[in-house]
Coordinates of C-alpha atoms in Angstrom, one line a residue:
Chain S
M6 CA 120.4 145.1 197.0
N7 CA 122.9 144.1 199.4
H8 CA 125.0 147.3 198.6
L9 CA 124.8 150.9 197.8
D10 CA 125.9 152.2 194.2
M11 CA 125.9 155.5 192.4
P12 CA 123.4 156.5 189.9
L13 CA 124.5 156.6 186.4
L14 CA 128.2 156.5 187.0
G15 CA 128.1 153.2 189.1
A16 CA 130.8 153.2 191.7
K17 CA 133.8 152.3 190.1
W18 CA 133.4 155.1 187.6
A19 CA 132.1 157.4 190.8
I20 CA 135.4 156.8 192.5
G21 CA 137.7 156.3 189.5
S22 CA 136.4 160.2 188.2
I23 CA 137.2 161.5 192.0
A24 CA 140.2 159.8 192.4
L25 CA 141.3 161.0 188.9
F26 CA 140.4 164.8 190.1
H27 CA 142.3 164.5 193.3
T28 CA 145.4 163.0 191.3
A29 CA 145.1 166.0 189.2
V30 CA 145.2 168.7 192.0
A31 CA 146.8 167.0 194.6
S32 CA 150.2 166.1 192.8
L33 CA 150.0 169.5 191.5
A34 CA 150.2 171.0 195.2
I35 CA 153.4 168.7 195.6
G36 CA 155.1 170.4 192.6
F37 CA 154.2 173.6 193.2
A38 CA 155.6 173.3 196.8
F39 CA 159.1 172.0 195.9
F40 CA 159.1 174.5 192.3
V41 CA 158.2 177.7 194.8
T42 CA 161.3 176.8 197.1
V43 CA 163.7 176.9 194.2
A44 CA 162.0 180.0 193.0
Q45 CA 162.5 181.8 196.1
I46 CA 165.9 180.2 196.9
L47 CA 167.3 181.5 193.3
A48 CA 165.2 185.0 193.9
Y49 CA 167.3 185.4 197.3
L50 CA 170.9 184.3 195.9
R51 CA 170.7 186.3 192.8
R52 CA 168.6 189.2 194.5
D53 CA 166.1 189.0 191.5
R54 CA 162.8 189.8 192.8
D55 CA 161.5 187.8 189.6
Y56 CA 161.6 184.4 190.9
D57 CA 160.2 186.1 193.9
I58 CA 157.2 187.4 192.6
L59 CA 156.5 184.4 190.9
A60 CA 157.0 182.1 193.4
K61 CA 154.3 183.8 195.4
K62 CA 152.0 183.9 192.0
I63 CA 152.5 180.1 192.2
Q64 CA 151.7 179.9 195.9
L65 CA 148.7 181.4 195.5
I66 CA 147.4 179.1 193.1
H67 CA 148.8 176.4 195.5
V68 CA 146.4 177.8 198.6
C69 CA 143.7 177.7 196.2
I70 CA 143.9 173.8 194.7
Y71 CA 145.1 172.4 198.4
N72 CA 141.4 173.2 199.4
I73 CA 140.1 172.3 196.5
G74 CA 142.1 168.9 196.6
T75 CA 141.3 168.7 200.4
I76 CA 137.7 169.0 199.9
N77 CA 137.5 166.1 197.1
A78 CA 140.2 164.0 199.0
I79 CA 137.7 163.9 201.7
G80 CA 134.5 163.1 199.2
L81 CA 136.8 160.5 198.0
V82 CA 136.6 158.6 201.5
F83 CA 132.7 159.3 201.6
L84 CA 132.7 157.2 198.3
L85 CA 134.9 154.9 199.2
S86 CA 133.5 154.5 202.8
G87 CA 129.8 154.2 201.0
L88 CA 130.7 152.1 197.9
F89 CA 133.2 149.7 199.3
P90 CA 133.1 149.3 203.1
Q91 CA 134.3 146.2 203.6
F92 CA 137.8 146.9 201.5
W93 CA 137.6 150.3 203.6
G94 CA 136.7 148.8 206.8
Q95 CA 139.9 146.5 206.4
I96 CA 142.3 148.8 205.4
F97 CA 141.5 151.5 207.8
N98 CA 142.0 149.2 210.7
Q99 CA 145.1 147.3 209.5
F100 CA 146.8 150.8 209.1
F101 CA 144.8 153.3 211.3
W102 CA 148.2 154.4 213.1
P103 CA 149.9 155.6 210.0
L104 CA 146.8 157.3 208.8
I105 CA 146.1 159.2 211.9
V106 CA 149.6 160.5 211.2
E107 CA 148.9 161.2 207.6
E108 CA 146.1 163.3 208.9
F109 CA 148.3 165.5 211.5
L110 CA 150.6 165.6 208.5
F111 CA 147.5 167.1 206.5
F112 CA 147.1 169.6 209.2
L113 CA 151.0 170.7 209.5
L114 CA 150.8 171.3 205.7
A115 CA 147.9 173.4 205.5
T116 CA 149.0 175.7 208.6
T117 CA 152.3 176.0 207.1
L118 CA 151.3 176.8 203.6
T119 CA 148.8 179.4 204.9
F120 CA 151.3 181.1 206.8
H121 CA 154.0 181.1 204.1
Y122 CA 151.4 182.9 201.7
F123 CA 149.7 185.3 204.0
F124 CA 153.1 186.4 205.6
W125 CA 154.8 187.1 202.2
D126 CA 155.5 190.7 203.1
K127 CA 155.5 190.5 206.5
L128 CA 159.1 189.2 206.5
W129 CA 161.1 190.7 204.2
G130 CA 163.7 191.5 207.1
H131 CA 163.8 187.7 207.8
K132 CA 163.8 186.3 204.3
K133 CA 165.8 183.3 205.1
L134 CA 163.2 182.6 207.6
H135 CA 160.3 182.9 205.1
I136 CA 162.2 180.4 202.7
V137 CA 162.7 177.9 205.3
L138 CA 159.0 178.1 206.1
G139 CA 158.2 177.6 202.6
A140 CA 161.2 175.2 202.4
M141 CA 159.6 172.6 205.4
L142 CA 156.3 172.5 202.9
T143 CA 158.4 169.7 200.8
P144 CA 159.8 167.0 203.2
L145 CA 156.3 167.2 205.1
F146 CA 154.3 166.5 201.7
L147 CA 157.3 164.0 201.1
L148 CA 156.2 162.3 204.6
Q149 CA 152.6 162.5 203.9
F150 CA 153.5 160.7 200.1
Y151 CA 155.6 157.9 202.3
I152 CA 152.6 157.1 204.7
I153 CA 150.1 157.3 202.0
N154 CA 152.3 155.0 199.7
G155 CA 152.2 152.1 201.7
L156 CA 148.6 151.9 201.5
G157 CA 148.7 152.4 197.7
G158 CA 151.6 150.0 197.3
F159 CA 149.6 147.5 199.7
M160 CA 146.4 147.7 197.4
L161 CA 148.2 146.2 194.5
T162 CA 151.1 144.0 195.9
P163 CA 150.2 143.3 199.4
G164 CA 153.3 140.7 199.1
A165 CA 153.0 137.2 199.3
G166 CA 152.6 135.2 202.2
E167 CA 153.8 138.4 204.2
A168 CA 150.1 139.6 203.6
E169 CA 148.8 136.8 204.3
V170 CA 150.2 136.2 207.6
S171 CA 149.0 140.1 208.6
L172 CA 145.5 139.7 207.4
R173 CA 145.2 136.0 208.6
L174 CA 146.6 137.0 212.2
G175 CA 144.5 140.2 211.9
V176 CA 147.1 143.3 212.5
W177 CA 145.4 146.1 213.6
G178 CA 146.5 149.7 213.9
W179 CA 150.2 149.0 212.2
D180 CA 150.8 146.2 210.0
R181 CA 154.8 146.5 209.3
L182 CA 155.2 143.6 206.8
G183 CA 152.2 145.3 204.8
F184 CA 152.9 148.7 204.9
Y185 CA 156.7 147.7 203.4
N186 CA 155.4 145.8 200.5
P187 CA 157.0 145.0 197.4
S188 CA 156.2 148.2 195.3
F189 CA 156.4 150.8 198.2
L190 CA 159.7 152.0 197.3
M191 CA 159.1 152.3 193.5
L192 CA 155.8 153.9 193.8
T193 CA 157.2 156.3 196.2
L194 CA 160.0 157.5 194.1
H195 CA 158.0 157.1 190.8
R196 CA 155.4 160.0 192.3
S197 CA 157.7 162.1 194.0
F198 CA 159.8 162.8 191.0
A199 CA 156.7 162.7 188.5
N200 CA 154.7 165.1 191.6
V201 CA 158.0 167.4 190.8
A202 CA 157.7 167.4 186.9
Y203 CA 154.1 167.8 186.7
G204 CA 154.1 170.4 188.7
S205 CA 157.0 172.1 187.3
F206 CA 155.4 171.8 183.8
A207 CA 152.3 173.2 185.1
V208 CA 154.1 176.5 186.0
A209 CA 155.7 176.4 182.5
F210 CA 152.1 176.1 181.0
I211 CA 150.7 179.0 183.4
A212 CA 153.9 181.0 181.8
G213 CA 153.4 180.0 178.0
V214 CA 149.5 181.6 178.5
N215 CA 150.9 184.5 180.1
L216 CA 153.3 185.3 176.9
Y217 CA 150.5 185.0 175.3
L218 CA 147.9 187.1 176.7
T219 CA 150.3 190.4 177.4
N220 CA 152.2 192.7 174.9
R221 CA 154.4 194.6 177.6
P222 CA 157.9 193.8 177.5
R223 CA 158.8 193.8 181.0
I224 CA 156.0 191.1 181.6
K225 CA 157.0 189.2 178.7
E226 CA 160.5 188.9 180.4
F227 CA 158.9 188.1 183.7
W228 CA 157.0 184.9 182.3
A229 CA 160.2 183.9 180.1
K230 CA 162.4 183.7 182.9
G231 CA 159.8 182.1 184.8
G232 CA 158.9 179.3 182.4
E233 CA 162.5 178.7 181.5
L234 CA 163.2 178.1 185.1
A235 CA 160.0 175.9 185.4
F236 CA 160.7 174.1 182.2
Y237 CA 164.5 172.9 183.5
T238 CA 163.1 171.8 187.2
G239 CA 160.4 169.9 185.3
F240 CA 162.7 168.0 182.9
S241 CA 165.7 167.3 185.5
A242 CA 162.8 165.5 187.5
F243 CA 160.8 163.9 184.3
L244 CA 164.6 162.5 183.1
S245 CA 164.9 159.8 186.1
L246 CA 160.7 158.6 185.2
P247 CA 161.5 155.9 182.6
L248 CA 164.3 154.8 184.6
I249 CA 162.3 154.6 188.1
G250 CA 159.3 153.0 185.6
Y251 CA 160.9 150.5 184.3
F252 CA 162.1 149.1 188.3
Y253 CA 158.7 149.7 189.3
A254 CA 157.4 147.4 186.3
H255 CA 160.1 144.4 187.4
V256 CA 158.5 144.6 191.1
L257 CA 154.9 144.7 189.4
R258 CA 155.9 141.6 187.5
N259 CA 156.9 139.8 190.5
E260 CA 154.3 140.7 193.0
A261 CA 151.1 141.7 191.0
T262 CA 151.0 139.7 187.9
D263 CA 147.4 140.2 186.9
A264 CA 148.3 144.2 186.4
Y265 CA 151.3 143.4 184.9
V266 CA 149.8 141.5 182.1
N267 CA 147.0 143.7 181.9
L268 CA 149.2 146.9 181.3
M269 CA 151.8 145.2 179.0
W270 CA 149.2 143.2 176.9
G271 CA 146.9 145.4 177.2
R272 CA 144.3 143.9 179.0
G273 CA 141.4 144.5 181.1
D274 CA 140.5 148.2 181.5
I275 CA 143.4 149.4 180.3
V276 CA 141.9 148.8 176.8
A277 CA 138.9 150.7 176.8
G278 CA 137.0 152.6 173.5
G279 CA 139.3 150.5 171.2
V280 CA 142.5 152.4 172.5
D281 CA 145.0 150.8 174.7
W282 CA 145.5 153.7 177.0
W283 CA 148.7 152.4 178.3
W284 CA 150.4 152.9 175.3
L285 CA 148.9 156.4 174.8
W286 CA 150.6 157.2 177.9
H287 CA 154.1 156.1 176.9
I288 CA 153.8 157.9 173.4
L289 CA 152.9 160.8 175.2
V290 CA 156.0 160.6 177.1
A291 CA 158.4 159.7 174.3
A292 CA 156.7 163.1 172.5
M293 CA 157.4 165.1 175.8
L294 CA 161.1 163.4 175.7
G295 CA 161.8 164.5 171.9
M296 CA 160.6 167.8 172.5
S297 CA 161.9 168.9 175.6
L298 CA 165.7 167.4 174.0
I299 CA 165.0 169.8 171.2
Y300 CA 163.9 172.7 173.2
F301 CA 167.1 172.9 175.2
K302 CA 169.3 172.1 171.8
T303 CA 167.3 174.9 170.1
T304 CA 167.7 177.6 172.8
G305 CA 170.3 176.7 174.5
K306 CA 172.4 179.2 173.3
T307 CA 171.6 182.9 172.2
A308 CA 173.7 185.5 170.0
E309 CA 174.2 188.6 171.7
K310 CA 172.7 191.8 169.6
G311 CA 175.1 192.8 166.8
G312 CA 176.5 189.5 166.1
G313 CA 178.4 188.7 169.0
K314 CA 180.0 185.6 170.3
A315 CA 176.8 183.3 171.4
I316 CA 176.7 182.7 175.2
E317 CA 175.2 180.1 177.2
R318 CA 170.9 180.8 178.5
P319 CA 170.6 180.1 181.5
F320 CA 168.6 176.8 182.5
T321 CA 169.7 175.0 179.8
L322 CA 171.3 171.8 178.7
P323 CA 174.7 171.9 177.1
G324 CA 174.5 170.3 173.6
V325 CA 176.6 167.4 174.6
M326 CA 174.4 166.3 177.1
V327 CA 171.1 166.6 175.1
W328 CA 172.8 164.1 172.8
A329 CA 173.9 161.8 175.9
V330 CA 170.4 161.9 177.0
A331 CA 168.8 161.1 173.4
F332 CA 171.5 158.6 173.0
F333 CA 170.8 156.9 176.5
Y334 CA 166.6 156.9 175.9
V335 CA 166.9 155.5 172.3
M336 CA 168.9 152.7 174.2
F337 CA 166.4 152.5 176.9
Y338 CA 163.8 152.1 174.3
V339 CA 165.6 149.4 172.3
A340 CA 165.9 147.5 175.7
M341 CA 162.0 148.1 176.1
G342 CA 161.4 146.9 172.2
M343 CA 163.2 143.3 173.6
V344 CA 161.1 143.0 176.2
M345 CA 157.3 143.9 174.9
T346 CA 157.4 144.1 170.8
W347 CA 159.3 145.9 168.3
A348 CA 156.3 148.1 167.6
F349 CA 156.5 149.4 170.5
F350 CA 160.1 150.6 170.0
W351 CA 159.2 152.2 166.5
Y352 CA 156.2 153.9 167.7
M353 CA 158.1 155.6 170.5
L354 CA 160.8 156.9 167.9
A355 CA 158.4 158.0 165.8
F356 CA 156.6 160.1 168.5
G357 CA 160.2 161.6 170.0
I358 CA 161.2 162.7 166.6
G359 CA 157.6 164.1 165.8
G360 CA 157.5 165.7 169.2
G361 CA 161.0 167.2 168.3
L362 CA 160.4 168.3 164.8
L363 CA 157.2 169.8 166.1
V364 CA 159.4 172.2 168.8
R365 CA 161.4 173.2 166.4
F366 CA 158.7 174.2 164.1
M367 CA 156.8 176.0 166.6
L368 CA 160.1 178.1 167.7
A369 CA 160.7 178.6 164.3
T370 CA 157.4 180.2 163.6
G371 CA 156.8 181.7 167.3
G372 CA 160.0 184.2 166.6
G373 CA 161.9 181.7 169.0
S374 CA 159.5 182.1 171.9
P375 CA 158.8 179.0 173.5
R376 CA 155.3 179.8 175.0
G377 CA 153.4 177.3 172.5
V378 CA 156.4 175.1 174.0
Y379 CA 155.4 175.9 177.6
I380 CA 151.8 175.2 177.2
L381 CA 152.2 172.0 175.0
I382 CA 154.5 170.3 177.9
G383 CA 152.2 171.3 180.3
L384 CA 149.0 170.0 178.7
L385 CA 150.9 166.7 177.9
S386 CA 152.3 166.4 181.7
F387 CA 148.8 166.7 182.5
M388 CA 147.0 164.2 180.2
T389 CA 150.4 161.6 181.7
V390 CA 149.2 161.6 185.1
I391 CA 145.7 161.5 184.3
L392 CA 146.6 158.3 181.9
G393 CA 149.0 157.2 184.5
G394 CA 146.1 157.7 187.1
Y395 CA 144.2 155.4 185.2
A396 CA 146.3 152.9 184.3
R397 CA 147.2 151.8 187.4
E398 CA 143.5 151.6 188.6
A399 CA 142.4 149.8 185.1
S400 CA 145.1 146.9 185.6
R401 CA 144.0 146.1 188.9
P402 CA 142.0 142.7 188.5
R403 CA 138.7 143.5 188.2
F404 CA 136.4 143.6 191.5
V405 CA 134.2 141.1 192.0
N406 CA 130.3 141.3 193.6
R407 CA 132.0 144.1 195.1
I408 CA 134.5 142.4 196.9
A409 CA 138.4 143.2 197.0
H410 CA 140.0 141.4 194.5
Y411 CA 142.5 139.5 197.1
D412 CA 141.5 136.1 196.4
K413 CA 144.8 134.7 197.1
V414 CA 145.2 136.3 200.3
F415 CA 142.0 138.2 201.4
V416 CA 139.2 135.8 202.4
P417 CA 136.3 138.1 202.9
E418 CA 133.7 135.5 204.6
D419 CA 136.4 134.7 207.6
R420 CA 137.3 138.5 207.5
Q421 CA 134.2 140.2 208.2
P422 CA 133.5 138.4 211.7
Y423 CA 137.1 139.0 212.8
L424 CA 136.5 143.0 212.0
M425 CA 133.0 143.3 213.8
V426 CA 133.3 141.1 216.9
D427 CA 135.7 140.0 219.6
V428 CA 137.0 136.9 217.8
D429 CA 140.7 134.7 218.7
P430 CA 141.9 134.7 215.1
A431 CA 143.2 131.0 215.8
T432 CA 139.9 129.6 216.0
I433 CA 138.9 131.3 212.2
P434 CA 138.9 128.0 209.9
R435 CA 141.8 128.3 206.9
A436 CA 140.1 129.1 204.0
E437 CA 141.2 126.6 201.4
R438 CA 143.2 128.2 198.2
K439 CA 141.7 128.1 195.0
P440 CA 144.0 125.8 192.9
E441 CA 145.6 127.2 190.0
P442 CA 144.0 126.9 186.4
G443 CA 145.5 123.7 184.8
G444 CA 145.6 122.5 181.4
P445 CA 148.3 123.6 178.5
V446 CA 146.9 127.1 178.0
N447 CA 147.1 128.1 181.2
L448 CA 151.0 126.9 181.8
I449 CA 151.7 128.8 178.8
R450 CA 150.1 131.9 179.6
R451 CA 151.4 132.0 183.5
K452 CA 155.2 130.4 182.3
C453 CA 156.0 132.5 179.3
S454 CA 155.1 135.8 180.2
G455 CA 157.7 135.9 183.0
C456 CA 160.3 138.0 180.6
H457 CA 158.4 138.7 177.7
T458 CA 155.0 139.0 176.0
L459 CA 153.2 136.4 174.6
S460 CA 153.5 138.0 171.3
R461 CA 156.9 137.0 171.3
V462 CA 155.8 133.0 171.7
K463 CA 153.9 132.9 167.8
G464 CA 157.5 133.6 166.3
H465 CA 158.8 130.1 165.7
K466 CA 157.7 127.1 163.6
L467 CA 156.1 124.3 164.5
S468 CA 159.2 122.2 164.8
D469 CA 161.4 124.7 166.4
W470 CA 159.2 124.9 169.6
G471 CA 161.3 122.0 171.5
V472 CA 165.1 123.5 171.2
V473 CA 163.5 127.0 172.1
V474 CA 161.5 125.8 175.2
K475 CA 165.1 124.2 176.3
Q476 CA 166.3 128.1 175.4
M477 CA 163.9 129.4 177.4
K478 CA 165.3 126.7 180.6
A479 CA 168.6 127.7 179.6
Y480 CA 167.7 131.5 180.1
G481 CA 166.2 131.0 183.6
L482 CA 162.7 129.9 183.2
K483 CA 161.6 127.1 185.9
L484 CA 159.8 124.2 184.7
S485 CA 159.5 120.8 185.3
R486 CA 160.0 117.9 183.1
E487 CA 156.2 117.5 182.9
Q488 CA 155.8 120.9 182.1
E489 CA 158.1 121.3 179.8
R490 CA 156.4 118.4 177.9
T491 CA 153.3 119.8 177.9
I492 CA 154.3 123.2 176.8
T493 CA 156.3 121.7 173.7
A494 CA 153.4 119.5 172.7
H495 CA 150.9 122.1 173.1
L496 CA 153.1 124.6 170.9
E497 CA 154.0 121.9 168.4
S498 CA 150.4 121.0 167.7
G499 CA 149.8 124.8 166.6
K500 CA 146.4 124.7 169.1
P501 CA 146.1 128.4 170.0
Y502 CA 146.6 129.5 173.7
Chain X
M22 CA 147.9 193.2 209.4
T23 CA 147.7 197.2 209.0
Q24 CA 147.6 199.7 205.8
A25 CA 149.9 201.4 207.3
D26 CA 152.8 198.4 206.7
D27 CA 151.9 198.1 203.3
K28 CA 152.5 202.0 202.3
K29 CA 155.8 202.2 203.8
P30 CA 158.4 202.7 201.4
P31 CA 160.4 199.1 200.9
R32 CA 164.1 199.6 201.9
E33 CA 166.9 198.3 199.7
E34 CA 168.9 195.7 201.0
K35 CA 172.5 197.3 202.9
P36 CA 175.4 195.6 201.6
K37 CA 177.5 193.3 204.4
K38 CA 180.4 193.8 205.8
G39 CA 183.0 192.6 204.5
G40 CA 181.7 192.1 201.1
S41 CA 183.2 193.1 197.6
P42 CA 182.8 196.5 196.4
A43 CA 181.6 195.2 193.1
K44 CA 178.6 193.3 195.2
A45 CA 178.4 196.4 197.3
E46 CA 177.8 198.4 194.3
E47 CA 175.2 195.5 192.3
A48 CA 173.6 196.2 195.8
E49 CA 172.9 199.8 195.6
A50 CA 172.7 200.1 192.2
P51 CA 169.1 199.0 192.0
A52 CA 167.8 201.8 194.7
P53 CA 168.5 205.0 192.7
A54 CA 167.5 203.3 189.3
A55 CA 164.0 202.3 190.9
E56 CA 163.5 205.5 192.8
A57 CA 164.1 207.7 189.6
K58 CA 162.4 205.2 187.3
A59 CA 159.3 207.1 186.0
P60 CA 156.2 204.2 186.2
P61 CA 156.6 201.6 183.1
G62 CA 154.0 202.7 180.9
E63 CA 153.3 206.1 182.4
E64 CA 156.0 208.0 179.8
A65 CA 154.3 210.3 177.7
G66 CA 152.1 209.2 174.8
Q67 CA 152.5 205.4 176.1
A68 CA 149.8 202.8 176.5
P69 CA 148.2 202.5 179.7
S70 CA 150.6 201.3 182.8
G71 CA 150.7 197.5 183.2
P72 CA 149.7 195.6 186.5
K73 CA 150.9 197.0 190.0
W74 CA 153.3 194.3 190.4
E75 CA 155.3 195.1 187.5
A76 CA 156.7 198.2 189.3
E77 CA 158.0 196.1 192.1
L78 CA 159.8 193.8 189.8
D79 CA 163.3 195.4 189.2
S80 CA 163.4 195.6 193.8
Y81 CA 164.3 193.1 195.9
P82 CA 163.1 194.7 199.0
L83 CA 164.9 193.6 202.2
R84 CA 165.3 195.8 205.2
E85 CA 166.1 195.7 208.6
K86 CA 164.5 193.1 210.9
S87 CA 163.5 195.5 213.2
E88 CA 161.1 196.6 210.3
D89 CA 159.1 193.2 210.7
K90 CA 155.6 193.1 212.9
R91 CA 157.0 191.2 216.1
W92 CA 153.8 189.3 216.4
A93 CA 154.3 187.8 212.7
V94 CA 158.0 187.0 213.6
R95 CA 157.3 185.2 216.6
T96 CA 154.2 183.4 215.1
V97 CA 157.0 182.0 212.6
W98 CA 159.4 181.1 214.9
T99 CA 156.6 179.4 217.2
W100 CA 155.2 177.5 214.4
I101 CA 158.5 176.3 213.0
G102 CA 159.5 175.1 216.5
V103 CA 155.9 173.2 216.1
L104 CA 157.1 171.8 212.8
I105 CA 160.5 170.4 214.0
V106 CA 158.7 168.9 217.3
S107 CA 156.1 167.3 215.3
L108 CA 158.6 165.9 212.8
T109 CA 161.0 164.4 215.5
F110 CA 158.1 162.5 216.7
I111 CA 156.9 161.7 213.2
M112 CA 160.2 160.4 212.2
T113 CA 160.9 158.5 215.9
M114 CA 157.5 156.8 215.2
L115 CA 158.5 155.8 211.5
V116 CA 161.9 154.5 212.4
L117 CA 160.2 152.2 215.7
G118 CA 157.4 151.2 213.2
A119 CA 159.9 150.5 210.7
I120 CA 161.6 147.8 213.3
H121 CA 158.6 146.8 215.3
D122 CA 155.3 145.6 214.0

């Protein structure tokens, strides 16, 4: 055996489980930090202690999970160093200085968080100063996110051409081209908004649980207010995610085709145990959308006692906005159905409507209390974080022989000596590119999946293929005459691909 | 951090100069109400009292700046200074890094 391994779990699942745990915990920290600031500012503007006490409670949980997340991250680094030393050695050399800055940011975060919580009752005479201290956590978190997403994005989309230059020349310490890789922006946007949504929905979950556990009217009022604010904040961030995800998918289509195919077609580890976990993720998102919209529609107004005029409750959406958002996302899923398959659209519509009906039922049977809704949205949010994290890692091409799968840009045999000894990069012999797999089958798979899934390729009569391929060229598909003839001949023959 | 600090009764926020009378009344109103209110749940024949923080829900205990412990305020101001300098340095490095390889 020429490398270490983990008993029972194996290296992949050991890294996967500790990484998913880290995702669940660390993402919560970022979301909590933002929510606490929102709650504190609201409390100060309204002189309402409910939101201030809520912020303090959430910040206490944040202090605990920050510590847990830090220890867990150290464990993740230990595992990666031992189980994937070549990958870890390379990426830490390539991005050494940003990681040093990242470490410094973690120190700033931990200290700021500690001061903010433990000085809470000592600064009532300087309340604005205290709020500013807590507010500093959000830009600190976003900065450390900015840095780690440079590495995270590079791991999935190293960038054709640029990364090859970086790795071949041997960039140490700071690799600008590798850092600002094609998926960096989308990954940063997606994770930032997703963490705010996740953290806020987690606060709603906590509020929901406490609404079940208490009978005291004043405490119930406290948790109901907190849950309303948390749900509103979470949903506001949540709305942006499908849009960001759509553009993220476009980037992956061009820059990480293997991962894109695995996600969209259900290949590789995306399908495990007979379940397409990426589709399940989308189903949960659609259900959350439906649930949230019906929650806002139903709880938006409340009648005053004695049958008075209905008044709008705080932290709700006006009815017209609910319908506008619903219409927008139906159109969004129609577009997704056109790109993927219509089955996808019908699944999303069914679960969106189902989620809405479930919330209507829960509000009706709960006497109007949204506690069940808060708990459910928190659970679904947690599941989307876990499934999303799993899908991202499972969509990568599989590790082969425990070497990082950068077979278009990374040449392990050449890289190893460069990392270990003082070698002039110009003297490293250039490795030959592996040829693209040939044949009509591979040509069809590569060329016909740029804009839609392969399932669309199946829907035509054999005699129509000549016209269809010409139509695809008119739509922008780049094919040489030879490639066009090969593809058309294979499709007209009815042979499988 | 001393026990004495925790036991000091919180002072309600005083109305700002030039503020509207309505806002001043709103700021003042919680104080007498909070002082006169019996601890919730402890009226005759009621269930046992709730958590300690329930009694704090009806007040927003702003106080004079001089009532805060000096060492705490200085620590926080110093730390915010450290944060600003650190963030400036980090942002400068990021901008330079985006320009230069």
